[in-house]
Amino acid sequence: MAAGVIRTAFGRPPSRRSAPACSSDSSPRRTPNCFAPRLPLNYFGRVANAAKRILIVDDQPHVLGVLRELVASYRHEHPYEITTTQAVADALGILQHERFDLILLDMVMPGIGDPMLRRQGLDVLKLVLDLGVTAPILMMSGDRDPRKEAEALTLGAFGYLHKPFDLDELEHVVARAVASTTTH
């Protein structure tokens, strides 16, 4: 910074309404009301109340659109940053390079597994977990097969949502799953 130029804690020239400029010396004596802006961090070093990142994987574009709108409308303690994809390969590629706080994964996806056995979502769940993903994973399905639901939970899914969605249940489960990422 050039000598003789007065700057506030935010690096801008002071206005009539700004607090006194910060002292640049390192002595314990500081100008009153001088502060350095700090973002509140939680235990894991992430910015508290930062957007929670959610990945939604479903082969049906209208389901992706509805879920995106619903989740974005939730008024929890933080906003949501939502990424969507219709393809398993894209989801796996994204997960290799990006971290998410929650993943919503459709059970029946083309392009992987045996469609006659309806195991696709379970196969994708295994692949995601093999990548070392630690975010909670919510499986979604219109099929109400309790064996598949139990298997998904046994494999490591955080929860299981049935289509069509119960809107209150969806909001509650999303909030609970995202909250679980701050306690790990």
CSV table of N, CA and C in Angstrom, one decimal, residues 9-124:
chain,number,residue,atom,x,y,z
A,9,ALA,N,-10.5,-1.3,6.9
A,9,ALA,CA,-10.2,-2.7,7.0
A,9,ALA,C,-10.6,-3.4,5.7
A,10,PHE,N,-11.4,-2.8,4.9
A,10,PHE,CA,-11.9,-3.5,3.6
A,10,PHE,C,-11.0,-3.0,2.4
A,11,GLY,N,-10.0,-2.2,2.7
A,11,GLY,CA,-9.1,-1.8,1.6
A,11,GLY,C,-9.6,-0.6,0.8
A,12,ARG,N,-10.8,0.0,1.2
A,12,ARG,CA,-11.3,1.1,0.5
A,12,ARG,C,-10.9,2.4,1.2
A,13,PRO,N,-10.9,3.5,0.5
A,13,PRO,CA,-10.7,4.8,1.2
A,13,PRO,C,-11.8,5.0,2.1
A,14,PRO,N,-11.6,5.6,3.3
A,14,PRO,CA,-12.7,5.9,4.2
A,14,PRO,C,-13.7,6.9,3.7
A,15,SER,N,-14.9,6.7,4.0
A,15,SER,CA,-15.9,7.6,3.7
A,15,SER,C,-16.2,8.4,5.0
A,16,ARG,N,-17.1,9.3,5.0
A,16,ARG,CA,-17.5,10.1,6.2
A,16,ARG,C,-18.1,9.2,7.2
A,17,ARG,N,-18.7,8.1,6.8
A,17,ARG,CA,-19.4,7.2,7.7
A,17,ARG,C,-18.6,6.0,8.1
A,18,SER,N,-17.4,5.8,7.6
A,18,SER,CA,-16.6,4.6,8.0
A,18,SER,C,-15.9,4.8,9.3
A,19,ALA,N,-15.6,3.7,9.9
A,19,ALA,CA,-14.8,3.7,11.1
A,19,ALA,C,-13.4,4.2,10.9
A,20,PRO,N,-12.7,4.5,12.0
A,20,PRO,CA,-11.3,5.0,11.8
A,20,PRO,C,-10.4,4.0,11.1
A,21,ALA,N,-9.5,4.4,10.4
A,21,ALA,CA,-8.6,3.5,9.6
A,21,ALA,C,-7.8,2.6,10.5
A,22,CYS,N,-7.4,1.5,10.1
A,22,CYS,CA,-6.6,0.5,10.9
A,22,CYS,C,-5.2,1.0,10.9
A,23,SER,N,-4.6,0.7,12.0
A,23,SER,CA,-3.1,1.0,12.2
A,23,SER,C,-2.4,-0.1,11.5
A,24,SER,N,-1.3,0.2,10.8
A,24,SER,CA,-0.5,-0.8,10.1
A,24,SER,C,0.6,-1.4,11.0
A,25,ASP,N,0.8,-0.8,12.2
A,25,ASP,CA,1.9,-1.3,13.0
A,25,ASP,C,1.5,-2.6,13.7
A,26,SER,N,2.5,-3.3,14.2
A,26,SER,CA,2.2,-4.6,14.8
A,26,SER,C,2.2,-4.5,16.3
A,27,SER,N,2.2,-3.3,16.8
A,27,SER,CA,2.1,-3.1,18.3
A,27,SER,C,0.7,-3.5,18.8
A,28,PRO,N,0.7,-3.8,20.1
A,28,PRO,CA,-0.6,-4.2,20.7
A,28,PRO,C,-1.6,-3.1,20.7
A,29,ARG,N,-1.1,-1.9,20.6
A,29,ARG,CA,-2.0,-0.7,20.6
A,29,ARG,C,-2.6,-0.6,19.2
A,30,ARG,N,-3.9,-0.7,19.2
A,30,ARG,CA,-4.6,-0.6,17.9
A,30,ARG,C,-5.6,0.5,17.9
A,31,THR,N,-6.0,1.0,16.8
A,31,THR,CA,-7.0,2.0,16.7
A,31,THR,C,-8.4,1.5,17.1
A,32,PRO,N,-9.1,2.2,17.9
A,32,PRO,CA,-10.4,1.6,18.4
A,32,PRO,C,-11.3,1.4,17.2
A,33,ASN,N,-12.1,0.3,17.3
A,33,ASN,CA,-13.1,-0.1,16.3
A,33,ASN,C,-12.4,-0.6,15.0
A,34,CYS,N,-11.1,-0.8,15.0
A,34,CYS,CA,-10.5,-1.4,13.9
A,34,CYS,C,-10.6,-2.9,13.9
A,35,PHE,N,-11.0,-3.5,12.8
A,35,PHE,CA,-11.1,-4.9,12.7
A,35,PHE,C,-10.7,-5.4,11.4
A,36,ALA,N,-10.4,-6.7,11.3
A,36,ALA,CA,-10.2,-7.4,10.1
A,36,ALA,C,-11.4,-8.3,9.8
A,37,PRO,N,-11.9,-8.2,8.6
A,37,PRO,CA,-13.1,-9.1,8.4
A,37,PRO,C,-12.7,-10.6,8.5
A,38,ARG,N,-13.6,-11.3,9.1
A,38,ARG,CA,-13.3,-12.8,9.2
A,38,ARG,C,-14.6,-13.5,8.9
A,39,LEU,N,-14.5,-14.6,8.3
A,39,LEU,CA,-15.7,-15.4,8.1
A,39,LEU,C,-15.8,-16.5,9.2
A,40,PRO,N,-16.9,-16.7,9.7
A,40,PRO,CA,-17.0,-17.7,10.8
A,40,PRO,C,-16.8,-19.1,10.2
A,41,LEU,N,-15.9,-19.9,10.8
A,41,LEU,CA,-15.6,-21.2,10.4
A,41,LEU,C,-16.2,-22.2,11.3
A,42,ASN,N,-16.6,-23.4,10.8
A,42,ASN,CA,-17.0,-24.4,11.7
A,42,ASN,C,-15.8,-25.3,12.0
A,43,TYR,N,-15.9,-26.3,12.7
A,43,TYR,CA,-14.8,-27.2,13.2
A,43,TYR,C,-14.0,-27.7,12.0
A,44,PHE,N,-14.6,-27.9,10.9
A,44,PHE,CA,-13.9,-28.6,9.8
A,44,PHE,C,-13.3,-27.5,8.8
A,45,GLY,N,-13.3,-26.3,9.2
A,45,GLY,CA,-12.7,-25.3,8.4
A,45,GLY,C,-13.5,-24.7,7.2
A,46,ARG,N,-14.7,-25.2,7.1
A,46,ARG,CA,-15.6,-24.6,6.0
A,46,ARG,C,-16.3,-23.4,6.6
A,47,VAL,N,-16.7,-22.5,5.7
A,47,VAL,CA,-17.4,-21.3,6.1
A,47,VAL,C,-18.8,-21.7,6.6
A,48,ALA,N,-19.1,-21.3,7.9
A,48,ALA,CA,-20.4,-21.6,8.5
A,48,ALA,C,-21.4,-20.9,7.6
A,49,ASN,N,-22.6,-21.5,7.5
A,49,ASN,CA,-23.7,-21.0,6.7
A,49,ASN,C,-23.4,-20.9,5.2
A,50,ALA,N,-22.3,-21.5,4.7
A,50,ALA,CA,-22.1,-21.5,3.3
A,50,ALA,C,-23.1,-22.4,2.6
A,51,ALA,N,-23.2,-22.2,1.3
A,51,ALA,CA,-24.2,-23.0,0.6
A,51,ALA,C,-23.8,-24.5,0.7
A,52,LYS,N,-24.8,-25.3,0.9
A,52,LYS,CA,-24.6,-26.7,0.9
A,52,LYS,C,-24.8,-27.3,-0.5
A,53,ARG,N,-23.8,-28.1,-0.9
A,53,ARG,CA,-23.8,-28.6,-2.3
A,53,ARG,C,-24.6,-29.9,-2.4
A,54,ILE,N,-25.5,-30.0,-3.3
A,54,ILE,CA,-26.3,-31.1,-3.5
A,54,ILE,C,-26.2,-31.6,-5.0
A,55,LEU,N,-26.0,-32.9,-5.2
A,55,LEU,CA,-26.0,-33.5,-6.5
A,55,LEU,C,-27.2,-34.3,-6.7
A,56,ILE,N,-28.0,-34.1,-7.7
A,56,ILE,CA,-29.2,-34.8,-8.0
A,56,ILE,C,-29.0,-35.6,-9.3
A,57,VAL,N,-29.1,-36.9,-9.2
A,57,VAL,CA,-28.9,-37.8,-10.4
A,57,VAL,C,-30.2,-38.5,-10.7
A,58,ASP,N,-30.8,-38.2,-11.8
A,58,ASP,CA,-32.1,-38.9,-12.3
A,58,ASP,C,-32.1,-38.8,-13.8
A,59,ASP,N,-32.6,-39.9,-14.4
A,59,ASP,CA,-32.6,-39.8,-15.9
A,59,ASP,C,-33.8,-39.1,-16.4
A,60,GLN,N,-34.8,-38.7,-15.6
A,60,GLN,CA,-36.0,-38.0,-16.0
A,60,GLN,C,-35.8,-36.5,-15.8
A,61,PRO,N,-35.8,-35.7,-16.9
A,61,PRO,CA,-35.5,-34.3,-16.8
A,61,PRO,C,-36.6,-33.6,-15.9
A,62,HIS,N,-37.9,-34.0,-16.0
A,62,HIS,CA,-38.9,-33.3,-15.2
A,62,HIS,C,-38.7,-33.5,-13.7
A,63,VAL,N,-38.2,-34.7,-13.4
A,63,VAL,CA,-37.9,-35.0,-11.9
A,63,VAL,C,-36.8,-34.1,-11.5
A,64,LEU,N,-35.7,-34.0,-12.3
A,64,LEU,CA,-34.6,-33.1,-12.0
A,64,LEU,C,-35.1,-31.7,-11.8
A,65,GLY,N,-35.9,-31.2,-12.6
A,65,GLY,CA,-36.4,-29.8,-12.5
A,65,GLY,C,-37.2,-29.6,-11.3
A,66,VAL,N,-38.1,-30.6,-11.0
A,66,VAL,CA,-39.0,-30.4,-9.8
A,66,VAL,C,-38.1,-30.5,-8.5
A,67,LEU,N,-37.2,-31.4,-8.5
A,67,LEU,CA,-36.3,-31.5,-7.3
A,67,LEU,C,-35.5,-30.3,-7.1
A,68,ARG,N,-34.9,-29.8,-8.2
A,68,ARG,CA,-34.1,-28.6,-8.1
A,68,ARG,C,-34.9,-27.4,-7.6
A,69,GLU,N,-36.1,-27.2,-8.0
A,69,GLU,CA,-37.0,-26.1,-7.6
A,69,GLU,C,-37.4,-26.3,-6.1
A,70,LEU,N,-37.8,-27.6,-5.7
A,70,LEU,CA,-38.2,-27.8,-4.4
A,70,LEU,C,-37.0,-27.6,-3.4
A,71,VAL,N,-35.9,-28.2,-3.7
A,71,VAL,CA,-34.7,-28.0,-2.7
A,71,VAL,C,-34.3,-26.6,-2.7
A,72,ALA,N,-34.2,-25.9,-3.8
A,72,ALA,CA,-33.8,-24.5,-3.8
A,72,ALA,C,-34.8,-23.6,-3.0
A,73,SER,N,-36.0,-24.0,-2.9
A,73,SER,CA,-37.0,-23.2,-2.1
A,73,SER,C,-36.9,-23.4,-0.6
A,74,TYR,N,-36.2,-24.4,-0.2
A,74,TYR,CA,-36.1,-24.7,1.3
A,74,TYR,C,-35.4,-23.6,2.0
A,75,ARG,N,-36.0,-23.2,3.1
A,75,ARG,CA,-35.4,-22.1,3.9
A,75,ARG,C,-34.8,-22.6,5.2
A,76,HIS,N,-33.7,-23.3,5.0
A,76,HIS,CA,-33.0,-23.9,6.1
A,76,HIS,C,-31.9,-22.9,6.6
A,77,GLU,N,-31.0,-23.3,7.3
A,77,GLU,CA,-30.0,-22.3,7.9
A,77,GLU,C,-29.0,-21.9,6.8
A,78,HIS,N,-29.1,-22.4,5.6
A,78,HIS,CA,-28.1,-22.1,4.6
A,78,HIS,C,-28.8,-22.3,3.2
A,79,PRO,N,-28.2,-21.7,2.2
A,79,PRO,CA,-28.7,-21.9,0.8
A,79,PRO,C,-28.2,-23.2,0.3
A,80,TYR,N,-28.8,-23.7,-0.8
A,80,TYR,CA,-28.3,-24.9,-1.5
A,80,TYR,C,-27.8,-24.5,-2.9
A,81,GLU,N,-26.7,-25.1,-3.2
A,81,GLU,CA,-26.1,-25.0,-4.5
A,81,GLU,C,-26.4,-26.4,-5.2
A,82,ILE,N,-27.1,-26.5,-6.2
A,82,ILE,CA,-27.6,-27.7,-6.8
A,82,ILE,C,-27.0,-28.0,-8.1
A,83,THR,N,-26.5,-29.2,-8.3
A,83,THR,CA,-26.0,-29.7,-9.6
A,83,THR,C,-26.9,-30.9,-9.9
A,84,THR,N,-27.3,-30.9,-11.2
A,84,THR,CA,-28.1,-32.1,-11.7
A,84,THR,C,-27.4,-32.7,-12.9
A,85,THR,N,-27.7,-34.0,-13.0
A,85,THR,CA,-27.3,-34.7,-14.2
A,85,THR,C,-28.2,-35.9,-14.5
A,86,GLN,N,-28.4,-36.2,-15.7
A,86,GLN,CA,-29.2,-37.3,-16.1
A,86,GLN,C,-28.4,-38.6,-16.4
A,87,ALA,N,-27.1,-38.5,-16.4
A,87,ALA,CA,-26.3,-39.7,-16.8
A,87,ALA,C,-25.4,-40.1,-15.7
A,88,VAL,N,-25.3,-41.4,-15.5
A,88,VAL,CA,-24.5,-42.1,-14.5
A,88,VAL,C,-23.0,-41.7,-14.7
A,89,ALA,N,-22.6,-41.8,-16.0
A,89,ALA,CA,-21.1,-41.5,-16.3
A,89,ALA,C,-20.8,-40.1,-15.9
A,90,ASP,N,-21.7,-39.1,-16.1
A,90,ASP,CA,-21.5,-37.7,-15.8
A,90,ASP,C,-21.4,-37.6,-14.2
A,91,ALA,N,-22.3,-38.2,-13.6
A,91,ALA,CA,-22.3,-38.2,-12.1
A,91,ALA,C,-21.0,-38.7,-11.5
A,92,LEU,N,-20.5,-39.8,-12.0
A,92,LEU,CA,-19.3,-40.4,-11.5
A,92,LEU,C,-18.1,-39.5,-11.8
A,93,GLY,N,-18.1,-38.9,-13.0
A,93,GLY,CA,-17.0,-37.9,-13.3
A,93,GLY,C,-17.1,-36.7,-12.4
A,94,ILE,N,-18.3,-36.2,-12.2
A,94,ILE,CA,-18.4,-35.0,-11.3
A,94,ILE,C,-17.9,-35.4,-9.9
A,95,LEU,N,-18.3,-36.5,-9.4
A,95,LEU,CA,-17.9,-36.9,-8.0
A,95,LEU,C,-16.4,-37.2,-7.8
A,96,GLN,N,-15.7,-37.5,-8.9
A,96,GLN,CA,-14.3,-37.6,-8.8
A,96,GLN,C,-13.5,-36.3,-8.6
A,97,HIS,N,-14.2,-35.2,-8.9
A,97,HIS,CA,-13.5,-33.9,-8.8
A,97,HIS,C,-14.2,-32.9,-7.9
A,98,GLU,N,-15.4,-33.2,-7.5
A,98,GLU,CA,-16.1,-32.2,-6.6
A,98,GLU,C,-16.6,-32.9,-5.4
A,99,ARG,N,-16.8,-32.1,-4.3
A,99,ARG,CA,-17.3,-32.5,-3.1
A,99,ARG,C,-18.7,-32.0,-2.9
A,100,PHE,N,-19.6,-32.9,-2.4
A,100,PHE,CA,-21.0,-32.5,-2.2
A,100,PHE,C,-21.4,-32.8,-0.7
A,101,ASP,N,-22.4,-32.1,-0.3
A,101,ASP,CA,-22.9,-32.4,1.1
A,101,ASP,C,-24.1,-33.4,1.1
A,102,LEU,N,-24.6,-33.6,-0.1
A,102,LEU,CA,-25.7,-34.6,-0.2
A,102,LEU,C,-25.8,-35.0,-1.7
A,103,ILE,N,-26.2,-36.3,-1.8
A,103,ILE,CA,-26.4,-36.8,-3.2
A,103,ILE,C,-27.8,-37.5,-3.2
A,104,LEU,N,-28.7,-37.1,-4.2
A,104,LEU,CA,-29.9,-37.8,-4.4
A,104,LEU,C,-29.8,-38.6,-5.6
A,105,LEU,N,-30.0,-39.9,-5.5
A,105,LEU,CA,-29.7,-40.8,-6.6
A,105,LEU,C,-30.9,-41.7,-6.9
A,106,ASP,N,-31.3,-41.7,-8.2
A,106,ASP,CA,-32.4,-42.5,-8.6
A,106,ASP,C,-32.0,-44.0,-8.7
A,107,MET,N,-32.9,-44.8,-8.3
A,107,MET,CA,-32.6,-46.3,-8.3
A,107,MET,C,-32.6,-46.9,-9.7
A,108,VAL,N,-33.4,-46.4,-10.6
A,108,VAL,CA,-33.5,-47.0,-11.9
A,108,VAL,C,-32.9,-46.0,-12.9
A,109,MET,N,-31.7,-46.3,-13.4
A,109,MET,CA,-31.0,-45.4,-14.3
A,109,MET,C,-30.5,-46.2,-15.5
A,110,PRO,N,-30.7,-45.8,-16.7
A,110,PRO,CA,-30.2,-46.5,-17.9
A,110,PRO,C,-28.7,-46.4,-17.9
A,111,GLY,N,-28.1,-47.4,-18.5
A,111,GLY,CA,-26.6,-47.3,-18.8
A,111,GLY,C,-25.8,-48.1,-17.8
A,112,ILE,N,-26.4,-48.7,-16.8
A,112,ILE,CA,-25.6,-49.4,-15.8
A,112,ILE,C,-26.5,-50.5,-15.2
A,113,GLY,N,-25.9,-51.6,-14.9
A,113,GLY,CA,-26.7,-52.7,-14.2
A,113,GLY,C,-27.6,-53.4,-15.2
A,114,ASP,N,-28.4,-54.3,-14.6
A,114,ASP,CA,-29.3,-55.1,-15.4
A,114,ASP,C,-30.7,-54.6,-15.2
A,115,PRO,N,-31.3,-54.0,-16.3
A,115,PRO,CA,-32.6,-53.3,-16.1
A,115,PRO,C,-33.7,-54.3,-15.7
A,116,MET,N,-33.5,-55.6,-16.0
A,116,MET,CA,-34.5,-56.6,-15.6
A,116,MET,C,-34.5,-56.9,-14.1
A,117,LEU,N,-33.3,-56.7,-13.5
A,117,LEU,CA,-33.2,-56.9,-12.1
A,117,LEU,C,-33.4,-55.7,-11.3
A,118,ARG,N,-33.5,-54.5,-12.0
A,118,ARG,CA,-33.7,-53.2,-11.4
A,118,ARG,C,-32.7,-53.0,-10.3
A,119,ARG,N,-31.4,-53.3,-10.6
A,119,ARG,CA,-30.3,-53.1,-9.6
A,119,ARG,C,-29.5,-51.8,-9.9
A,120,GLN,N,-29.8,-51.1,-10.9
A,120,GLN,CA,-29.0,-50.0,-11.4
A,120,GLN,C,-28.6,-49.1,-10.2
A,121,GLY,N,-29.5,-48.6,-9.5
A,121,GLY,CA,-29.2,-47.6,-8.4
A,121,GLY,C,-28.3,-48.2,-7.4
A,122,LEU,N,-28.5,-49.5,-7.1
A,122,LEU,CA,-27.6,-50.2,-6.1
A,122,LEU,C,-26.2,-50.3,-6.7
A,123,ASP,N,-26.1,-50.6,-8.0
A,123,ASP,CA,-24.8,-50.6,-8.6
A,123,ASP,C,-24.1,-49.2,-8.6
A,124,VAL,N,-24.9,-48.2,-8.9
A,124,VAL,CA,-24.3,-46.8,-8.9
A,124,VAL,C,-23.9,-46.5,-7.4
